[in-house]
């Protein structure tokens, strides 16, 4: 009953708020869904201790589900260490997001629907992480995709929100197509979708291949890469990442839920869950490492010059997910899950702190219209400071004391170094450089928001020079068309927004130090209970385990990134606008996000539109309508209409027609006889 309650309380809350919301009201919907999530989160914490430290895992068969020929899949809850970690992350962050949303959405008339969607999202993610077979995992996988579509497009009256929801849905369908092929392939090869049976049989297929298009293809490599394509879509890895920044169109609590604890972590979870398969394919692991490290570098570089406070954090999420995949690719699955665990705290903290700033600024999100807010919202300033310290991994390497990000992110960097492979070295260099860029864009965001002169009251719009530079940008959110926001009107948000920040801040500060030894330290094997294939990539923060240059490199780059941000945005704030005005090639390349959107628009969207236009005008209009309603059908209709008009209903008309017909017949007969 414990695990049944953890999984099904969110869907019960979803149904109550969704179906009975108009009857019980918005307040009752908020209270019921939030209370159920807090109960689920409390039970998850108990399960975390019971499973990970006492070893009381379980496989709970609920009901028979699908039986078709050789396919048999029961609806089962798989409770092991990997599941327990995800239960804590998902339900813990979701409960705090529910509570935060009570204040953030207090003026929105669609609150029952919003809280119903939040709970549906959480239930789908719980179904995903408790799956005991690939089919059940696919059910939760698609459920998360549906719920994300509903939440991103929650404000459906906004065209931008609708476009963002559709974009997220379509891009994820591309990844899910690869994932579905992987599931089909698993059943074809192993004859089952059950995790234990597939993983137990995996070594027998190591090195075996099959013929595809005339070429031999390694079986397990193909299966792992197909599954990883699904992970790339859900976790927004390079190439399938374009939906993630646009997901910011949803309410800020949605951003925190998607980016910190649920949808984007599903891909990392999938790779770690399938680690017995990936361990049998060095090629697949190399692909995971390459994509992860490249994504970490790419997203960090794009975040350098973004101006929307939420988009900066969104690209940070994309980059940090790249770190997790890089760790998994070098078989440091424990390090990947450790960073997923700590990342949930500080990334949710950053998003919800950004939401507090946006609320205080009357829903303004452009950092160029902020500045000097520290003295007006000191609590939010403190929370954002803690989140940045954790994200940038501030700590002291020699004595191994620091924030949560210090333990987990530095652990991944060290794991890539310790892998001793060429692709591991590639990942080490890129993750190390990304750490410096992460420091710069994080502190740039912090300084632009809270320090320097306040810029909101001086410009209801951007200055003419800046507007000219960014005339091609996407429309700014917030008050770009309204009155200037006076600094005196900026104040701390309500307590329901601030209270969850303190819980997350505590996790961002101490979770890394508390759980490092369990996830990746000497007790890791006992913690994981063989639920992942390998426990490697120990952070190596103890002096002497790594070259001292490697140990201090992340901290050194973090300090350099902070110093550059301080120089540009505190000491010389006039330099960034001047640099933007020059429109340098590198600046434009990074500001336009490596031109991925433009490339996809040119190569995919426009051709698809042209094909659709031709099919519409020629195929549908000229051929189908021309031969159908506007062609043969129209002529038949005209003929029948003319025939119908002959039926006047008057007897003398019919008599005249008969006489005329007889006259014509007699005339024809006489002429015919005369010729004869």
XYZ file of C-alpha atoms in Angstrom:
676
model
C 0.000 0.000 0.000
C 2.944 2.350 0.599
C 4.039 2.403 -3.014
C 0.485 2.339 -4.310
C -0.157 5.546 -2.377
C 3.024 7.197 -3.649
C 2.119 6.517 -7.264
C -1.661 6.930 -7.284
C -2.268 9.863 -4.929
C -1.215 12.353 -7.642
C -3.645 10.914 -10.218
C -6.450 10.943 -7.648
C -5.718 14.614 -7.016
C -5.616 15.196 -10.772
C -9.075 13.690 -11.226
C -10.566 15.584 -8.286
C -9.250 18.943 -9.495
C -9.950 18.239 -13.154
C -13.446 16.797 -12.858
C -14.757 18.409 -9.681
C -12.833 21.681 -9.807
C -15.812 23.755 -11.027
C -17.879 22.342 -8.147
C -15.433 22.452 -5.236
C -13.675 25.646 -6.328
C -10.089 26.676 -6.986
C -8.984 26.781 -3.346
C -10.150 23.254 -2.627
C -8.482 22.018 -5.825
C -5.191 23.586 -4.741
C -5.378 22.180 -1.230
C -6.332 18.641 -2.266
C -3.694 18.232 -4.984
C -0.959 19.847 -2.882
C -1.805 17.781 0.205
C -1.728 14.549 -1.797
C 1.685 15.465 -3.222
C 3.121 16.212 0.211
C 1.852 12.855 1.478
C 3.416 11.160 -1.544
C 6.683 13.034 -0.957
C 6.779 12.043 2.712
C 6.209 8.393 1.852
C 8.905 8.622 -0.827
C 11.446 9.807 1.739
C 10.645 6.767 3.885
C 10.927 4.524 0.824
C 14.292 6.099 -0.028
C 15.708 5.106 3.352
C 14.004 1.712 3.378
C 15.178 0.700 -0.085
C 18.584 2.345 -0.451
C 19.926 1.865 3.064
C 17.994 -1.148 4.365
C 17.819 -2.954 1.022
C 14.074 -3.605 1.111
C 13.333 -3.409 -2.586
C 10.241 -4.959 -4.089
C 8.451 -5.795 -7.325
C 4.719 -5.259 -6.872
C 2.401 -6.761 -9.472
C -0.761 -4.689 -9.704
C -2.857 -6.163 -12.518
C -2.350 -8.097 -15.766
C -2.079 -5.542 -18.524
C -1.348 -6.715 -22.082
C -1.101 -10.272 -23.384
C -0.800 -10.762 -27.130
C 0.937 -13.795 -28.610
C 4.405 -13.887 -27.127
C 4.045 -10.434 -25.574
C 3.054 -10.373 -21.917
C 3.323 -7.180 -19.889
C 1.851 -6.800 -16.417
C 1.308 -3.473 -14.710
C 4.039 -3.730 -12.107
C 5.845 -1.366 -9.756
C 9.601 -1.934 -9.676
C 10.956 -0.520 -6.427
C 14.753 -0.505 -6.246
C 17.421 2.051 -5.427
C 17.241 3.775 -8.793
C 13.467 4.084 -8.469
C 13.694 5.295 -4.870
C 16.048 8.129 -5.821
C 13.692 9.227 -8.573
C 10.668 8.997 -6.265
C 12.253 11.447 -3.849
C 13.270 13.827 -6.619
C 9.946 13.756 -8.469
C 7.536 13.916 -5.561
C 9.706 16.266 -3.473
C 10.105 18.920 -6.141
C 6.551 18.466 -7.390
C 5.121 18.985 -3.897
C 7.091 22.221 -3.478
C 6.050 23.373 -6.949
C 2.400 22.698 -6.080
C 2.755 24.761 -2.911
C 4.593 27.535 -4.753
C 1.888 27.606 -7.425
C -0.781 28.469 -4.845
C 0.788 31.918 -4.581
C 2.092 32.261 -8.119
C -1.225 31.407 -9.796
C -3.493 33.062 -7.233
C -5.078 35.436 -9.762
C -5.455 32.931 -12.597
C -9.033 31.779 -13.265
C -7.831 28.392 -14.544
C -6.277 27.197 -11.276
C -8.200 23.903 -10.978
C -7.123 22.949 -14.483
C -3.530 24.000 -13.766
C -3.244 21.918 -10.603
C -4.887 18.988 -12.344
C -2.237 19.168 -15.077
C 0.580 19.394 -12.508
C -0.640 16.259 -10.747
C -1.109 14.442 -14.064
C 2.472 15.317 -14.978
C 3.725 13.929 -11.671
C 1.712 10.707 -12.029
C 3.073 10.113 -15.542
C 6.623 10.563 -14.306
C 6.007 8.184 -11.399
C 4.676 5.585 -13.818
C 7.849 6.008 -15.844
C 10.291 5.562 -12.969
C 8.436 2.634 -11.373
C 8.129 0.689 -14.653
C 9.315 -2.907 -14.659
C 9.228 -3.325 -18.426
C 9.811 -1.237 -21.518
C 6.123 -1.038 -22.424
C 5.089 0.437 -19.084
C 8.043 2.801 -19.282
C 6.821 3.876 -22.728
C 3.365 4.542 -21.263
C 4.813 6.907 -18.662
C 7.159 8.355 -21.272
C 4.262 9.378 -23.522
C 2.187 10.504 -20.550
C 4.888 12.970 -19.591
C 4.925 14.235 -23.166
C 1.163 14.793 -23.124
C 1.220 16.551 -19.765
C 4.091 18.798 -20.865
C 2.072 19.812 -23.933
C -0.859 20.747 -21.702
C 1.282 22.688 -19.229
C 3.469 24.559 -21.730
C 0.333 25.614 -23.603
C -1.649 26.289 -20.412
C -2.208 29.920 -21.402
C -3.726 28.781 -24.683
C -5.000 32.242 -25.609
C -1.385 33.239 -26.302
C -0.216 32.253 -29.793
C 3.369 31.967 -28.513
C 2.302 29.450 -25.852
C 0.432 27.356 -28.406
C 3.411 27.419 -30.760
C 5.792 26.414 -27.949
C 3.548 23.528 -26.865
C 3.274 22.234 -30.432
C 7.028 22.560 -30.913
C 7.749 20.587 -27.746
C 5.251 17.928 -28.770
C 6.616 17.520 -32.308
C 10.313 17.509 -31.365
C 9.653 14.920 -28.684
C 7.737 12.797 -31.171
C 10.921 12.622 -33.258
C 12.862 11.297 -30.302
C 9.994 9.022 -29.286
C 9.959 7.460 -32.747
C 13.537 6.302 -32.177
C 12.623 5.138 -28.686
C 9.653 3.145 -30.021
C 11.878 1.480 -32.611
C 14.262 0.597 -29.804
C 11.437 -1.012 -27.809
C 10.312 -2.957 -30.900
C 13.895 -4.071 -31.436
C 14.260 -5.205 -27.828
C 11.185 -7.411 -28.144
C 12.329 -8.735 -31.523
C 15.778 -9.667 -30.199
C 14.993 -10.842 -26.671
C 11.382 -11.991 -27.032
C 10.387 -10.058 -23.904
C 10.140 -6.493 -22.604
C 10.779 -7.372 -18.960
C 13.838 -5.541 -17.625
C 15.350 -8.410 -15.649
C 15.075 -10.920 -18.468
C 16.433 -8.481 -21.071
C 19.372 -7.410 -18.924
C 20.230 -10.978 -17.968
C 20.335 -12.023 -21.639
C 22.267 -8.961 -22.848
C 25.797 -10.485 -22.492
C 24.825 -13.318 -24.856
C 24.267 -10.807 -27.663
C 27.454 -8.830 -27.100
C 29.385 -8.543 -30.338
C 26.658 -10.170 -32.428
C 25.328 -8.417 -35.493
C 22.570 -8.614 -38.082
C 22.378 -7.483 -41.687
C 20.718 -4.160 -42.382
C 20.676 -2.675 -45.907
C 23.463 -5.067 -46.817
C 25.739 -4.087 -43.924
C 26.419 -5.878 -40.636
C 25.113 -3.874 -37.667
C 25.919 -4.638 -34.039
C 22.659 -5.635 -32.369
C 23.136 -4.062 -28.959
C 24.722 -0.922 -30.393
C 21.693 -0.380 -32.619
C 19.240 -0.988 -29.774
C 21.092 1.303 -27.372
C 21.393 4.144 -29.888
C 17.678 3.918 -30.716
C 16.807 4.082 -27.037
C 19.235 6.968 -26.606
C 17.518 8.914 -29.403
C 14.426 8.876 -27.217
C 16.526 10.081 -24.309
C 17.908 12.903 -26.470
C 14.407 14.162 -27.177
C 13.169 14.076 -23.594
C 16.408 15.439 -22.123
C 16.892 18.090 -24.830
C 20.287 17.034 -26.123
C 21.858 18.858 -29.051
C 19.827 18.431 -32.209
C 16.600 17.741 -30.324
C 17.013 20.566 -27.819
C 15.091 23.335 -29.570
C 11.845 22.775 -27.665
C 13.353 23.365 -24.226
C 13.885 27.178 -24.251
C 10.464 27.732 -25.813
C 8.915 25.738 -22.973
C 9.410 28.907 -20.928
C 6.089 30.093 -22.369
C 4.380 28.071 -19.662
C 3.988 29.429 -16.111
C 7.231 29.523 -14.120
C 6.227 26.620 -11.804
C 5.917 24.500 -14.950
C 9.465 25.441 -15.918
C 10.716 24.355 -12.507
C 8.858 21.055 -12.670
C 9.912 20.195 -16.229
C 13.516 21.339 -15.880
C 14.361 20.193 -12.378
C 12.657 16.937 -11.571
C 10.571 15.349 -14.246
C 10.567 15.368 -18.013
C 14.154 16.307 -18.786
C 15.585 13.825 -16.295
C 13.696 10.935 -17.909
C 16.403 10.458 -20.537
C 19.180 10.233 -17.947
C 17.088 7.782 -15.939
C 16.527 5.665 -19.065
C 20.240 5.360 -19.821
C 21.030 4.477 -16.199
C 18.180 1.978 -16.037
C 19.416 0.352 -19.257
C 23.063 0.439 -18.155
C 23.382 -3.383 -18.447
C 22.627 -2.975 -22.159
C 24.873 0.043 -22.693
C 27.758 -1.650 -20.896
C 27.808 -4.272 -23.637
C 28.340 -1.650 -26.367
C 31.396 0.630 -26.114
C 30.272 2.348 -29.319
C 26.917 3.305 -27.832
C 28.635 4.594 -24.696
C 30.955 6.690 -26.846
C 27.947 8.191 -28.640
C 26.330 9.044 -25.297
C 29.555 10.660 -24.085
C 30.016 12.680 -27.271
C 26.434 13.962 -27.366
C 26.429 14.767 -23.656
C 29.719 16.662 -23.644
C 28.849 18.531 -26.834
C 25.469 19.522 -25.411
C 27.080 20.771 -22.205
C 29.384 23.017 -24.220
C 26.755 24.123 -26.739
C 24.074 25.083 -24.212
C 26.554 26.869 -21.956
C 27.800 28.942 -24.890
C 24.254 29.908 -25.885
C 23.430 30.954 -22.337
C 26.200 33.557 -22.354
C 24.158 36.321 -24.007
C 20.493 35.497 -23.386
C 18.434 38.292 -21.814
C 15.289 36.502 -20.642
C 15.891 35.455 -17.031
C 14.105 32.117 -17.523
C 15.827 31.289 -20.804
C 19.246 31.619 -19.183
C 18.237 28.997 -16.620
C 16.678 26.861 -19.370
C 19.949 26.668 -21.299
C 21.686 25.953 -18.017
C 19.411 22.929 -17.610
C 20.274 21.746 -21.102
C 23.979 22.078 -20.300
C 23.742 20.260 -16.966
C 21.879 17.393 -18.592
C 24.819 17.134 -20.961
C 27.065 16.667 -17.917
C 24.877 13.784 -16.734
C 25.020 12.012 -20.088
C 28.770 12.538 -20.281
C 29.076 10.774 -16.934
C 26.838 7.902 -18.026
C 28.847 7.574 -21.226
C 32.038 6.870 -19.269
C 30.115 4.331 -17.130
C 29.911 6.691 -14.155
C 26.200 6.035 -13.709
C 26.348 6.794 -10.002
C 27.896 10.191 -10.734
C 25.191 10.875 -13.338
C 22.416 10.086 -10.867
C 24.160 12.049 -8.126
C 24.181 15.161 -10.300
C 20.566 14.529 -11.264
C 19.739 14.391 -7.545
C 21.561 17.585 -6.528
C 20.566 19.398 -9.725
C 16.904 18.989 -8.778
C 17.479 21.132 -5.688
C 19.426 24.029 -7.109
C 17.709 24.162 -10.490
C 14.237 24.190 -8.929
C 15.564 26.853 -6.561
C 16.794 28.985 -9.464
C 13.565 28.689 -11.437
C 11.326 29.430 -8.488
C 13.583 32.331 -7.451
C 13.312 33.647 -11.004
C 9.549 33.328 -10.638
C 9.724 35.416 -7.463
C 11.706 38.072 -9.361
C 9.202 38.025 -12.225
C 6.308 38.391 -9.783
C 8.044 41.249 -7.990
C 8.697 42.917 -11.359
C 5.022 42.606 -12.361
C 5.775 39.776 -14.815
C 8.753 41.375 -16.503
C 11.369 38.826 -17.614
C 13.901 40.931 -19.530
C 17.027 41.353 -17.409
C 17.899 44.524 -19.344
C 14.980 46.159 -17.526
C 16.113 45.074 -14.070
C 19.090 45.937 -11.855
C 19.424 47.147 -8.285
C 16.768 44.769 -6.961
C 18.872 43.396 -4.099
C 17.736 46.074 -1.668
C 14.070 45.627 -2.623
C 13.855 41.799 -2.511
C 16.728 40.676 -0.247
C 15.206 37.252 0.512
C 14.915 36.415 -3.176
C 18.448 37.767 -3.650
C 19.722 35.347 -1.007
C 17.911 32.390 -2.548
C 19.204 33.169 -6.037
C 22.714 33.579 -4.611
C 22.577 30.110 -3.042
C 21.267 28.622 -6.285
C 24.093 30.211 -8.258
C 26.711 29.031 -5.799
C 25.431 25.466 -6.191
C 25.087 25.646 -9.973
C 28.591 26.997 -10.451
C 29.956 24.379 -8.033
C 31.614 26.680 -5.528
C 33.738 24.757 -3.029
C 37.265 24.132 -1.804
C 38.796 21.126 -3.592
C 41.631 20.360 -1.183
C 39.378 19.939 1.864
C 36.341 18.816 -0.174
C 33.867 21.293 1.284
C 31.337 23.057 -0.880
C 27.827 23.326 -2.236
C 25.936 20.415 -3.729
C 26.989 21.275 -7.262
C 30.623 21.239 -6.174
C 30.438 17.564 -5.261
C 28.304 16.345 -8.148
C 29.501 18.471 -11.076
C 33.181 18.261 -10.173
C 32.633 14.545 -9.731
C 31.531 14.248 -13.355
C 34.482 16.290 -14.611
C 36.844 14.086 -12.641
C 35.114 10.914 -13.847
C 35.639 11.885 -17.486
C 39.307 12.524 -16.740
C 39.688 9.205 -14.938
C 38.069 7.253 -17.796
C 41.400 7.266 -19.641
C 39.782 7.090 -23.094
C 39.930 9.455 -26.050
C 36.223 10.243 -25.885
C 36.570 10.676 -22.128
C 39.302 13.251 -22.673
C 37.037 15.047 -25.145
C 34.306 15.124 -22.506
C 36.747 16.287 -19.821
C 37.883 19.277 -21.888
C 34.379 20.328 -22.910
C 32.829 19.935 -19.463
C 35.714 21.860 -17.950
C 35.318 24.740 -20.404
C 31.562 24.613 -19.862
C 32.134 25.095 -16.133
C 33.802 28.448 -16.856
C 30.989 29.532 -19.179
C 28.408 28.397 -16.623
C 30.010 30.655 -14.052
C 29.936 33.630 -16.413
C 26.304 33.375 -17.527
C 25.078 32.543 -14.015
C 26.760 35.514 -12.394
C 25.886 37.723 -15.366
C 22.238 36.903 -14.738
C 22.617 37.530 -11.018
C 24.423 40.850 -11.428
C 22.120 42.148 -14.172
C 19.104 41.351 -12.026
C 20.143 42.454 -8.559
C 23.056 44.870 -8.877
C 23.980 48.037 -10.710
C 21.479 50.811 -11.420
C 17.812 50.026 -11.834
C 16.957 50.174 -15.536
C 13.219 49.501 -15.502
C 11.944 53.027 -14.835
C 14.138 54.628 -17.486
C 12.774 52.566 -20.369
C 9.322 51.253 -20.922
C 10.808 50.141 -24.212
C 14.373 49.321 -25.130
C 16.494 52.262 -26.106
C 16.450 53.067 -29.809
C 20.016 51.832 -30.248
C 19.381 48.574 -28.409
C 16.068 48.051 -30.171
C 17.811 48.416 -33.506
C 20.401 45.840 -32.502
C 17.766 43.354 -31.378
C 15.021 44.158 -33.865
C 15.220 40.588 -35.125
C 14.740 39.051 -31.674
C 11.668 37.241 -30.492
C 9.055 39.529 -28.872
C 9.978 40.495 -25.353
C 7.713 39.330 -22.552
C 6.334 41.342 -19.682
C 5.867 45.081 -19.843
C 7.473 45.928 -23.142
C 4.288 47.693 -24.214
C 3.246 49.005 -20.798
C 4.223 51.713 -18.370
C 7.692 51.781 -16.809
C 7.939 49.792 -13.598
C 8.944 51.972 -10.664
C 11.497 50.529 -8.269
C 9.275 51.491 -5.329
C 6.612 49.083 -6.583
C 8.997 46.109 -6.454
C 8.623 44.038 -3.277
C 8.994 40.500 -1.988
C 6.260 38.104 -3.144
C 3.847 36.322 -0.825
C 5.072 33.717 1.658
C 3.702 30.805 -0.376
C 6.285 31.683 -3.029
C 9.150 32.121 -0.582
C 8.666 29.140 1.745
C 9.579 26.438 -0.814
C 12.755 28.353 -1.625
C 14.157 27.780 1.860
C 13.708 24.006 1.575
C 15.357 23.924 -1.831
C 18.157 26.223 -0.646
C 18.964 23.821 2.166
C 19.201 20.964 -0.326
C 21.335 23.047 -2.684
C 23.788 23.717 0.137
C 24.075 20.397 1.983
C 22.621 17.550 -0.124
C 25.904 17.004 -1.951
C 27.962 16.625 1.188
C 25.369 14.423 2.877
C 24.896 11.926 0.069
C 28.200 11.909 -1.829
C 29.531 8.785 -0.144
C 26.267 6.957 -0.817
C 25.928 7.774 -4.491
C 29.550 7.609 -5.638
C 31.716 6.961 -2.618
C 32.912 3.794 -0.883
C 29.363 2.816 0.110
C 27.954 3.220 -3.391
C 27.683 -0.489 -4.198
C 25.656 -1.064 -1.067
C 23.500 1.954 -1.857
C 22.665 0.963 -5.428
C 22.231 -2.775 -4.742
C 23.290 -3.609 -8.332
C 20.467 -1.568 -9.876
C 23.005 0.047 -12.208
C 25.672 -1.812 -14.138
C 28.719 -0.038 -12.771
C 29.596 2.382 -10.019
C 32.591 4.343 -11.199
C 33.817 7.859 -11.581
C 34.224 8.683 -7.921
C 34.444 12.480 -7.605
C 38.069 12.270 -6.564
C 37.965 15.317 -4.352
C 40.439 13.929 -1.853
C 43.927 15.323 -2.327
C 46.263 12.918 -4.029
C 43.651 10.960 -5.986
C 43.930 13.294 -8.966
C 46.581 15.684 -10.243
C 46.212 18.916 -8.363
C 45.718 20.784 -11.621
C 42.629 18.714 -12.368
C 41.301 19.178 -8.845
C 41.497 22.964 -8.845
C 40.674 23.573 -12.520
C 36.857 23.788 -12.079
C 37.186 26.247 -9.196
C 39.720 28.331 -11.115
C 37.434 28.574 -14.136
C 34.499 29.408 -11.883
C 36.449 32.302 -10.383
C 37.503 33.501 -13.840
C 33.895 33.393 -15.064
C 32.729 35.402 -12.071
C 35.523 37.949 -12.514
C 34.634 38.514 -16.177
C 30.941 38.941 -15.312
C 31.850 41.430 -12.545
C 34.081 43.389 -14.897
C 31.464 43.721 -17.620
C 28.272 44.146 -15.609
C 29.422 45.989 -12.475
C 32.643 47.842 -13.239
C 31.952 48.632 -16.913
C 28.234 48.104 -17.670
C 28.559 50.251 -20.803
C 30.668 47.604 -22.564
C 28.022 44.859 -23.178
C 25.631 47.159 -25.132
C 28.576 48.431 -27.180
C 29.634 44.863 -27.952
C 26.075 43.988 -28.975
C 25.878 47.045 -31.215
C 28.968 45.919 -33.151
C 27.153 42.705 -34.139
C 30.316 40.641 -34.092
C 30.202 37.270 -35.802
C 30.783 35.274 -32.599
C 28.234 37.312 -30.628
C 25.578 36.899 -33.319
C 26.333 33.175 -33.625
C 25.874 32.593 -29.898
C 22.963 35.003 -29.496
C 21.110 33.184 -32.265
C 21.756 29.847 -30.555
C 24.076 28.483 -33.235
C 21.288 29.176 -35.759
C 19.619 25.827 -35.068
C 16.123 27.295 -35.340
C 16.986 29.065 -38.574
C 18.591 25.917 -39.971
C 15.572 23.762 -39.129
C 13.256 26.409 -40.517
C 15.187 26.469 -43.807
C 15.795 22.733 -44.137
C 12.599 21.283 -42.680
C 9.825 23.752 -41.924
C 9.805 25.713 -45.193
C 10.066 22.631 -47.452
C 7.261 21.016 -45.463
C 5.145 24.132 -45.927
C 5.900 24.190 -49.657
C 4.990 20.526 -50.017
C 1.802 21.148 -48.089
C 0.964 24.132 -50.292
C 1.446 22.071 -53.471
C -0.643 19.225 -52.094
C -3.330 21.731 -51.121
C -3.486 23.689 -54.373
C -2.656 20.971 -56.913
C -3.516 17.713 -55.200
C -6.582 18.802 -53.285
C -7.755 21.856 -55.215
C -6.963 21.094 -58.849
C -7.117 17.283 -58.966
C -9.476 16.147 -56.214
C -11.805 19.147 -56.191
C -11.361 19.705 -59.938
C -12.409 16.160 -60.825
C -14.739 15.841 -57.875
C -16.942 18.648 -56.535
C -15.790 21.144 -59.200
C -15.535 18.672 -62.110
C -17.613 15.609 -62.964
C -19.764 15.993 -59.881
C -20.516 19.608 -60.758
C -21.506 18.720 -64.340
C -23.776 15.932 -63.156
C -25.321 18.326 -60.675
C -25.919 20.904 -63.436
C -27.549 18.308 -65.694
C -29.821 17.012 -62.975
C -30.754 20.560 -62.006
C -31.766 21.279 -65.631
C -33.792 18.073 -65.707
C -35.467 18.951 -62.446
C -36.541 22.322 -63.855
C -38.493 20.491 -66.621
C -40.760 19.042 -63.966
C -43.009 22.111 -63.569
C -46.116 20.295 -62.309
C -48.478 21.874 -64.855
C -50.554 19.444 -67.028
C -50.581 21.684 -70.085
C -46.738 21.747 -70.032
C -46.662 17.972 -70.120
C -49.384 17.858 -72.874
C -47.408 20.318 -74.959
C -44.253 18.231 -74.502
C -46.160 15.096 -75.616
C -47.571 16.805 -78.734
C -44.157 18.241 -79.590
C -42.612 14.824 -79.159
C -45.224 13.164 -81.379
C -44.666 15.824 -84.050
C -40.926 15.267 -83.988
C -41.420 11.495 -84.201
C -43.851 11.730 -87.163
C -41.534 14.126 -88.982
C -38.578 11.808 -88.494
C -40.676 8.819 -89.636
C -41.911 10.537 -92.814
C -38.418 11.624 -93.805
C -37.097 8.156 -93.139
C -39.833 6.546 -95.311
C -39.231 9.059 -98.115
C -35.551 8.153 -98.315
C -36.413 4.495 -98.342
